Coordinates of C-alpha atoms in Angstrom, one line a residue:
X64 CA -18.6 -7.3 11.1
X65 CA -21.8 -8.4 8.9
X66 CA -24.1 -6.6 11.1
X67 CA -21.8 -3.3 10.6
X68 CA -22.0 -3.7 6.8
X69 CA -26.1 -4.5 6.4
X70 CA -26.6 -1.1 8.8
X71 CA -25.0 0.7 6.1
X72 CA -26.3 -1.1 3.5
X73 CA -29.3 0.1 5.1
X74 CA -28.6 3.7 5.6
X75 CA -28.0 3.0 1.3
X76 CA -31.6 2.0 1.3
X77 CA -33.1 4.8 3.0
X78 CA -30.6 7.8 0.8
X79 CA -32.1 5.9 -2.4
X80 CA -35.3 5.7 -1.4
X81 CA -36.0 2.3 -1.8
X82 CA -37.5 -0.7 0.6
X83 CA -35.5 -3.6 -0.4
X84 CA -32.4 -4.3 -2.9
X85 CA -31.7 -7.3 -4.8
X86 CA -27.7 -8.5 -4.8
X87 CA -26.3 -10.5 -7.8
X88 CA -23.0 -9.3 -7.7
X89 CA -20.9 -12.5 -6.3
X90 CA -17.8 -9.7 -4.8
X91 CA -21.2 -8.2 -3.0
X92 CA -22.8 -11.1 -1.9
X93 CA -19.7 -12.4 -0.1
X94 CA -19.6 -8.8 1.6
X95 CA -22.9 -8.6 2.9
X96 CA -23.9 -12.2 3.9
X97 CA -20.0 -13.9 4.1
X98 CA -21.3 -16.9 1.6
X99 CA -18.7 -17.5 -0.9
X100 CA -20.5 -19.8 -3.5
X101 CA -22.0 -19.2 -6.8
X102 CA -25.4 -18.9 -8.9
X103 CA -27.2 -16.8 -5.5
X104 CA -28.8 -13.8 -4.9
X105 CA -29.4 -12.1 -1.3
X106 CA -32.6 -10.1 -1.5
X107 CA -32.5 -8.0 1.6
X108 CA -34.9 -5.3 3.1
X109 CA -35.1 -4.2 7.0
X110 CA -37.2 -6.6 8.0
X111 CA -36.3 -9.9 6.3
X112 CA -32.2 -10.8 4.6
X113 CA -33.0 -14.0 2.1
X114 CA -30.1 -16.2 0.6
X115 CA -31.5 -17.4 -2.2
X116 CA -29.1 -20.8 -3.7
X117 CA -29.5 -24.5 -5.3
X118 CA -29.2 -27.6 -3.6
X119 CA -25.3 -27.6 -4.1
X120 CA -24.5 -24.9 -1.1
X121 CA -27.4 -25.3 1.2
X122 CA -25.0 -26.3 3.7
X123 CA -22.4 -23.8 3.0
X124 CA -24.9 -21.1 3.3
X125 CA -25.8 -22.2 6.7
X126 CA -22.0 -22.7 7.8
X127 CA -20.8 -19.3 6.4
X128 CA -23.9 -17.0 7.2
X129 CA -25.9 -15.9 10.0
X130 CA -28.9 -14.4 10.3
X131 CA -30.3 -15.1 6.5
X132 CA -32.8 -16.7 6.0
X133 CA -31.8 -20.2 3.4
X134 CA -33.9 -20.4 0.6
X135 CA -33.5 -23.3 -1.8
X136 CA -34.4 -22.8 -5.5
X137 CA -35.4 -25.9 -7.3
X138 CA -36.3 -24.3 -10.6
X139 CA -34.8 -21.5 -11.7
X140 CA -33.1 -19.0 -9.6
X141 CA -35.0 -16.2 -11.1
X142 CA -37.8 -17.9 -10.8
X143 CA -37.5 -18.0 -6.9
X144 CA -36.7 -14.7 -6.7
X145 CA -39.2 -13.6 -8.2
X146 CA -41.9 -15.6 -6.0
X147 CA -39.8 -14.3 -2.7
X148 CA -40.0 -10.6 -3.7
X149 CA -43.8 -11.3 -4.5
X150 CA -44.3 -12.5 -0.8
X151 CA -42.4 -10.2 1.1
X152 CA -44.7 -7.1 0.7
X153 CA -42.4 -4.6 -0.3
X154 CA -42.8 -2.4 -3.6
X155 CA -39.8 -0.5 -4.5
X156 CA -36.6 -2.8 -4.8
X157 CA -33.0 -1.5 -5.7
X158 CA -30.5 -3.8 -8.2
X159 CA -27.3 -3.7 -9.1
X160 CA -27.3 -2.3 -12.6
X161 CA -24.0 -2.9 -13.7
X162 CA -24.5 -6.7 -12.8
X163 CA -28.0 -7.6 -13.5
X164 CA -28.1 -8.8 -17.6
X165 CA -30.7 -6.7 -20.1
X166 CA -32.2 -10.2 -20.0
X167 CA -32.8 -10.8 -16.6
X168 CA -34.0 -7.2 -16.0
X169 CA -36.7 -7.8 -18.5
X170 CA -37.8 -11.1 -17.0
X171 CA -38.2 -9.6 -13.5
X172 CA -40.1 -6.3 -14.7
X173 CA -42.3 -8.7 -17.1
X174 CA -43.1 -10.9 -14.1
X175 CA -43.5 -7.9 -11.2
X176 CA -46.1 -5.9 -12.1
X177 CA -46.4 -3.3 -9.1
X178 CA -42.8 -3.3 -8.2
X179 CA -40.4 -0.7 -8.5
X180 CA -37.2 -1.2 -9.8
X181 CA -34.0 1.0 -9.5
X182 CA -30.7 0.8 -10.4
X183 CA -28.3 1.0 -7.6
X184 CA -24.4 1.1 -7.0
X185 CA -23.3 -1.0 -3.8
X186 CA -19.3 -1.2 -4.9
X187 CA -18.7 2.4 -3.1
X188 CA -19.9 0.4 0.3
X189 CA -16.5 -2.1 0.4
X190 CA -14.2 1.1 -0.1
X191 CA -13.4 1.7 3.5
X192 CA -12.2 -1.8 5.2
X193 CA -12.9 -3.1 8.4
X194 CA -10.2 -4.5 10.8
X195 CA -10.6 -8.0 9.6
X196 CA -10.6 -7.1 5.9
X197 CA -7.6 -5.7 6.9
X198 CA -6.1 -8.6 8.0
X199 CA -6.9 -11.0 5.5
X200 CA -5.2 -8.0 3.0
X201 CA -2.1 -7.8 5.2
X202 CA -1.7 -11.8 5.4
X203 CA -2.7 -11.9 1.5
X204 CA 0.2 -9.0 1.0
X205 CA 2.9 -11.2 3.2
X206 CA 2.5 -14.5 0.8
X207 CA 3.2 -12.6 -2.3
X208 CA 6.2 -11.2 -0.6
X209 CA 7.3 -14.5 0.6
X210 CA 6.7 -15.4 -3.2
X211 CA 8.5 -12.4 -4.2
X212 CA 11.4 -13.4 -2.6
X213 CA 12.2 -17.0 -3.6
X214 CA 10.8 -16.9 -7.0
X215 CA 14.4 -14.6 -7.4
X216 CA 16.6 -18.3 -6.9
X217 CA 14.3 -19.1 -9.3
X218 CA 14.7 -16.4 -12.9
X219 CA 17.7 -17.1 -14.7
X220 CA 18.4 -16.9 -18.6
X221 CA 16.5 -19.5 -21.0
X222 CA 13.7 -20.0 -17.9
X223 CA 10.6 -19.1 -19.6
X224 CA 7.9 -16.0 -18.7
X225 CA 5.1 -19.3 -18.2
X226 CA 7.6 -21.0 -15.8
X227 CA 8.3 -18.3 -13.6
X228 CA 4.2 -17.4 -13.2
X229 CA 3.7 -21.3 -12.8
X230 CA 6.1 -21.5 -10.2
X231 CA 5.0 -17.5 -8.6
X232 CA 1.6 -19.3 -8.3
X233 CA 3.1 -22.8 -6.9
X234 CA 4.6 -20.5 -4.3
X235 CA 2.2 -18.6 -3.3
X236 CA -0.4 -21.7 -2.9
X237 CA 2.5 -23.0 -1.0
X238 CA 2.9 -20.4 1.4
X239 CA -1.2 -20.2 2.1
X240 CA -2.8 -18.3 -0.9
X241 CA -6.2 -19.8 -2.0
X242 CA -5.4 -19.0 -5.2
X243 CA -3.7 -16.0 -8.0
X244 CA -5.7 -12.6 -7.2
X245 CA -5.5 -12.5 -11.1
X246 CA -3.5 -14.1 -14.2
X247 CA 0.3 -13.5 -13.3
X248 CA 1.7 -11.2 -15.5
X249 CA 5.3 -11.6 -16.2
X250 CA 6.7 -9.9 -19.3
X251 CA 10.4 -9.2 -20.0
X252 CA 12.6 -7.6 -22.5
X253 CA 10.7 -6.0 -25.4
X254 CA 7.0 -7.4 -23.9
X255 CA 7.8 -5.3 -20.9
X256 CA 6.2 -2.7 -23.0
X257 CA 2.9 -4.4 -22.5
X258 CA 1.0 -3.0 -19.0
X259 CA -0.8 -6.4 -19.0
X260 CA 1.9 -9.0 -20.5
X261 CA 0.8 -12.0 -19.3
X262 CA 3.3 -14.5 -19.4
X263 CA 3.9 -15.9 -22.7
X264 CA 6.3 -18.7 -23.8
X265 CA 9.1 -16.5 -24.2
X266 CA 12.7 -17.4 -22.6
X267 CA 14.2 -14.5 -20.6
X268 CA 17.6 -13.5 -21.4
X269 CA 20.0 -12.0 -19.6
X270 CA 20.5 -8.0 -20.7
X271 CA 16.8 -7.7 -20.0
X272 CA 14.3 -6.4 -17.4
X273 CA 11.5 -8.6 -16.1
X274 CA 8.3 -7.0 -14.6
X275 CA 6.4 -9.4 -12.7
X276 CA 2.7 -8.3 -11.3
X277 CA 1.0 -11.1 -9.5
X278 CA -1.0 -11.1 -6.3
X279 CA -2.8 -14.1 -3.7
X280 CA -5.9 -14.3 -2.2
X281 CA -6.9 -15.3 1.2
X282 CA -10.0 -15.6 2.9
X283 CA -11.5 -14.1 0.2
X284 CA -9.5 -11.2 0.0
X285 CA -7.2 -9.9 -2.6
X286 CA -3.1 -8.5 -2.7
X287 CA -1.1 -6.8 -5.6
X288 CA 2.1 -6.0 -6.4
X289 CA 4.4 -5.4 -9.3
X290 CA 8.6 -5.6 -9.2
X291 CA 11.0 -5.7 -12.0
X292 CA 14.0 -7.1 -11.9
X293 CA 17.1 -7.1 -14.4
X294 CA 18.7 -10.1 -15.0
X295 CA 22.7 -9.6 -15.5
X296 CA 23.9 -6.2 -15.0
X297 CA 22.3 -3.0 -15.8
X298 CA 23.7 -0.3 -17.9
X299 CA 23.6 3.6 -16.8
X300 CA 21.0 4.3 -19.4
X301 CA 18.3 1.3 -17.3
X302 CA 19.5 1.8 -14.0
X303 CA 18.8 5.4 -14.3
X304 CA 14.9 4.9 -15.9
X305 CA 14.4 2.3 -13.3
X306 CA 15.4 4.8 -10.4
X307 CA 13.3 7.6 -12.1
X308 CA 10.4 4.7 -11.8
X309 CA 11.0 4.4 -8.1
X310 CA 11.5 8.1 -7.8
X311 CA 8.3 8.5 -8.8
X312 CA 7.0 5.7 -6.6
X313 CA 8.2 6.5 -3.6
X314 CA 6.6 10.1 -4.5
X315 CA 3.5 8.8 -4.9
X316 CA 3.5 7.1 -1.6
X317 CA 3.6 10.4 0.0
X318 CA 0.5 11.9 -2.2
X319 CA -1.8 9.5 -0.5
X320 CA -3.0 10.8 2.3
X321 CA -6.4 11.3 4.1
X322 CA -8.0 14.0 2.4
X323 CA -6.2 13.7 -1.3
X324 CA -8.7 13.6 -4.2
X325 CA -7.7 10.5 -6.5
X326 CA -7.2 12.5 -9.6
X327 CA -5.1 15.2 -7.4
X328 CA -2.5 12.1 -6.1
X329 CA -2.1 10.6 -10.0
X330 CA -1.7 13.9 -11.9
X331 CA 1.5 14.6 -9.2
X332 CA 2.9 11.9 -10.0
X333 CA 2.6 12.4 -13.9
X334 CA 3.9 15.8 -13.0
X335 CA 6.8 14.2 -11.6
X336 CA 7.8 11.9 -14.1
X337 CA 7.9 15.1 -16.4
X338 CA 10.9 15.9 -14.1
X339 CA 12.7 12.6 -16.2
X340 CA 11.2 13.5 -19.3
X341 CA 9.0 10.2 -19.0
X342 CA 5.1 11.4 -18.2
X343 CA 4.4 10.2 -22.0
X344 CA 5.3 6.6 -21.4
X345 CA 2.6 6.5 -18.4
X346 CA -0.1 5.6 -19.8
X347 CA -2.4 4.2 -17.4
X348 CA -3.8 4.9 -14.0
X349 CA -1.9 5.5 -10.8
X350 CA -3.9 2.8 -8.6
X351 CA -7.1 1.4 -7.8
X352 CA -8.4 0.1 -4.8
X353 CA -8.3 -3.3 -3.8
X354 CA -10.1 -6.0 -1.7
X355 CA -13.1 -8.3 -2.6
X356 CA -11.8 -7.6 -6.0
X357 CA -8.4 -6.7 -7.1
X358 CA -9.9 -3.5 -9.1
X359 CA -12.4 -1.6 -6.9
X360 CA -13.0 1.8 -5.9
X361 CA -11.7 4.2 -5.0
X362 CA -9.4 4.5 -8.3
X363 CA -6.2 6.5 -8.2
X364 CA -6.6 8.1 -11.6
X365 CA -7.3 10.9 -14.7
X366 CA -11.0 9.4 -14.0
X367 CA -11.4 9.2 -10.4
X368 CA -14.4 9.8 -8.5
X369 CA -12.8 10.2 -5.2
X370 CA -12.7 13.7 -4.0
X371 CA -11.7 12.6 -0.8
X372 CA -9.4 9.4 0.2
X373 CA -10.1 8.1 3.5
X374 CA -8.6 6.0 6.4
X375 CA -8.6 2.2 6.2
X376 CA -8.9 2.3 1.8
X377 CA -6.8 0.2 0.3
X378 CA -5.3 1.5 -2.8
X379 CA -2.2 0.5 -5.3
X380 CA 0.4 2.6 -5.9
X381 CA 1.7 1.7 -9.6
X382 CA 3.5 3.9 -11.8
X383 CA 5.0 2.4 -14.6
X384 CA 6.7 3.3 -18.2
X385 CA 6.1 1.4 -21.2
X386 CA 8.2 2.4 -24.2
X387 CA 7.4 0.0 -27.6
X388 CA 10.2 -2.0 -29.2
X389 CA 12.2 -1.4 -25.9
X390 CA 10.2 -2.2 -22.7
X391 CA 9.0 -1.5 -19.7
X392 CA 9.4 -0.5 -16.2
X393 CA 6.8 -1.3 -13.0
X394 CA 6.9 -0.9 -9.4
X395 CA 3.6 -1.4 -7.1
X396 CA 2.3 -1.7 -3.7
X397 CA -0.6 -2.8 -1.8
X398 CA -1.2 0.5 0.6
X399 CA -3.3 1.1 3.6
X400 CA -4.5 4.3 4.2
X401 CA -4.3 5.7 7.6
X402 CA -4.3 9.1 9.6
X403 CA -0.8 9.2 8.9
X404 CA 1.7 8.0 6.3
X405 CA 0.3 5.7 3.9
X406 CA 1.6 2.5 4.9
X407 CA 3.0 -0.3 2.3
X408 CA 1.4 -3.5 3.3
X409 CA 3.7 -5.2 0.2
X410 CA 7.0 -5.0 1.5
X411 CA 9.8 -6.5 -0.9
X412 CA 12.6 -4.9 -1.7
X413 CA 12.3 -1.7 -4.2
X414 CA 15.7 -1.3 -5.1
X415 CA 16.7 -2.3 -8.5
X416 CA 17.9 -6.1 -8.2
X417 CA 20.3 -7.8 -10.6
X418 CA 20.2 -11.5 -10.9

């Protein structure tokens, strides 16, 4: 799959106009090369790929690539860089602009005098997954779910927000995650409000909703999904905003299709919630795409630069309503793209569940 992924990167190359590009980015490094470490750069142009690194992943490097060439920087990894892009002949060299600091920008230009630098984006490259991104998405979906579903024996009244993320993230190392995609956001009752609650030290009770967001990685790659439960028994007044949540969920699951610009498939689902009187208490995007990272592109959203969604993207689909001094109300999947439906690759229950 690397091979696929650098012929691209080098079709990038040749739109841009450029001989060679330098990657920083660590989400971007793992794409191109497969090396998972830290503190490296890949410098790569069509006719040499360099891993540049420190003494610590020399042998990681040579397990987890192929076709790089190992450097091994002993004083500074800036300073090798440098010295490798002097010594491979080419002039004009792409970067990642987003990643690379003022600071380190300055020390190359300073030290490069004859080279070229531009500022490139690489993120839009990962949108589009390959079959074993896939996978690893799908298998990184199936322990959250597996979470999902035994972290509900586990929320009762007087258990605290911080105990039911410790033991969400327990389960999902249990069940094969590498680790949380992200910090688990649990926040019930009035702190349901709060898009990005995480957990705090308050005790749930019963009467109150409990929105839970959390997601595992594996092999690298990321899942994410957001349910919320109720724990006692729901009144008319919260089963009915919950079901207009899901309403809207489920709506929005049939907006994303090939072909659907990304603001086109949020602003229908706004347009829907205006159906409940709720569009007001939406107040962030619809989705984002997910992978590497558990925000890339292409975003779901008032912002979104995707005129087009495509086959094999990832995306979220997350409508939510936050109302202060009440709460809040979430419901997301992790969804593949295809020629067809979208398909949810999260697959828990949606229903509103009473504990």
């Amino acid at each position: 799959m690397t091979e696929f992924r650098i012929e691209n990167l080098y079709k990038k190359l040749d739109a841009e106009e450029i001989d060679a590009v330098i990657i920083s980015k660590a989400a971007n490094v793992f794409y191109f090369s497969g090396f998972r470490g830290d503190s490296t750069i890949l410098l790569i142009g069509k006719n040499f790929r360099k891993l540049i690194t420190d003494s610590r992943y020399i042998e990681q490097a040579r397990i987890q690539t192929k076709n790089f060439e190992i450097v091994k920087q002993e004083d500074g990894l800036f300073k090798k860089l440098i010295d490798e892009i002097k010594s491979c002949g080419a002039k004009k060299f792409g970067f990642e602009g987003r990643v690379l600091t003022f600071d380190e920008y300055t020390n190359l230009k300073e030290n490069l005098s004859g080279v070229e630098l531009k500022s490139v984006e690489l993120d839009s490259l990962r949108q589009i997954k390959d079959a074993a991104e896939i996978s690893n998405i799908r298998r990184a979906c199936e322990i959250a779910d597996k979470a999902f579903t035994e972290i509900l024996n586990f929320i009762k009244s007087n258990v605290s927000e911080n105990e039911v993320a410790a033991e969400l993230e327990y389960l999902m190392k249990k069940f094969g995650a590498e680790k949380n995609s992200f910090d688990t956001i649990v926040a019930s009752g009035v702190r349901g409000s709060l898009p990005h609650g995480v957990a705090s030290d308050k005790k749930i009770s019963a009467g109150e909703f409990v929105t839970m967001d959390f997601g595992a990685i594996f092999n690298g790659y990321c899942s994410d999904m957001t349910r919320t439960i109720f724990v006692g028994k729901a009144d008319d007044k919260q089963k009915n905003l919950y079901n207009a949540v899901l309403a809207a969920q489920l709506h929005g699951l049939q907006c994303i299709k090939v072909g659907a610009s990304g603001k086109a498939v949020d602003a229908a689902v706004r347009e829907y919630l205006k159906t409940f009187d709720l569009e007001k208490y939406f107040t962030h995007g619809l989705g984002h795409g997910v992978g590497i990272e558990i925000h890339e592109e292409p975003r779901l959203s008032k912002l979104s630069k995707c005129e087009n969604l495509l086959a094999n993207m990832i995306v979220t689909d997350e409508p939510g309503i936050y109302i202060e001094n009440v709460g809040g109300i979430r419901i997301e999947d992790t969804v593949l793209i295809t020629e067809g439906a979208a398909e949810t690759l999260t697959k828990s229950p949606k229903n509103l569940i009473e504990l």
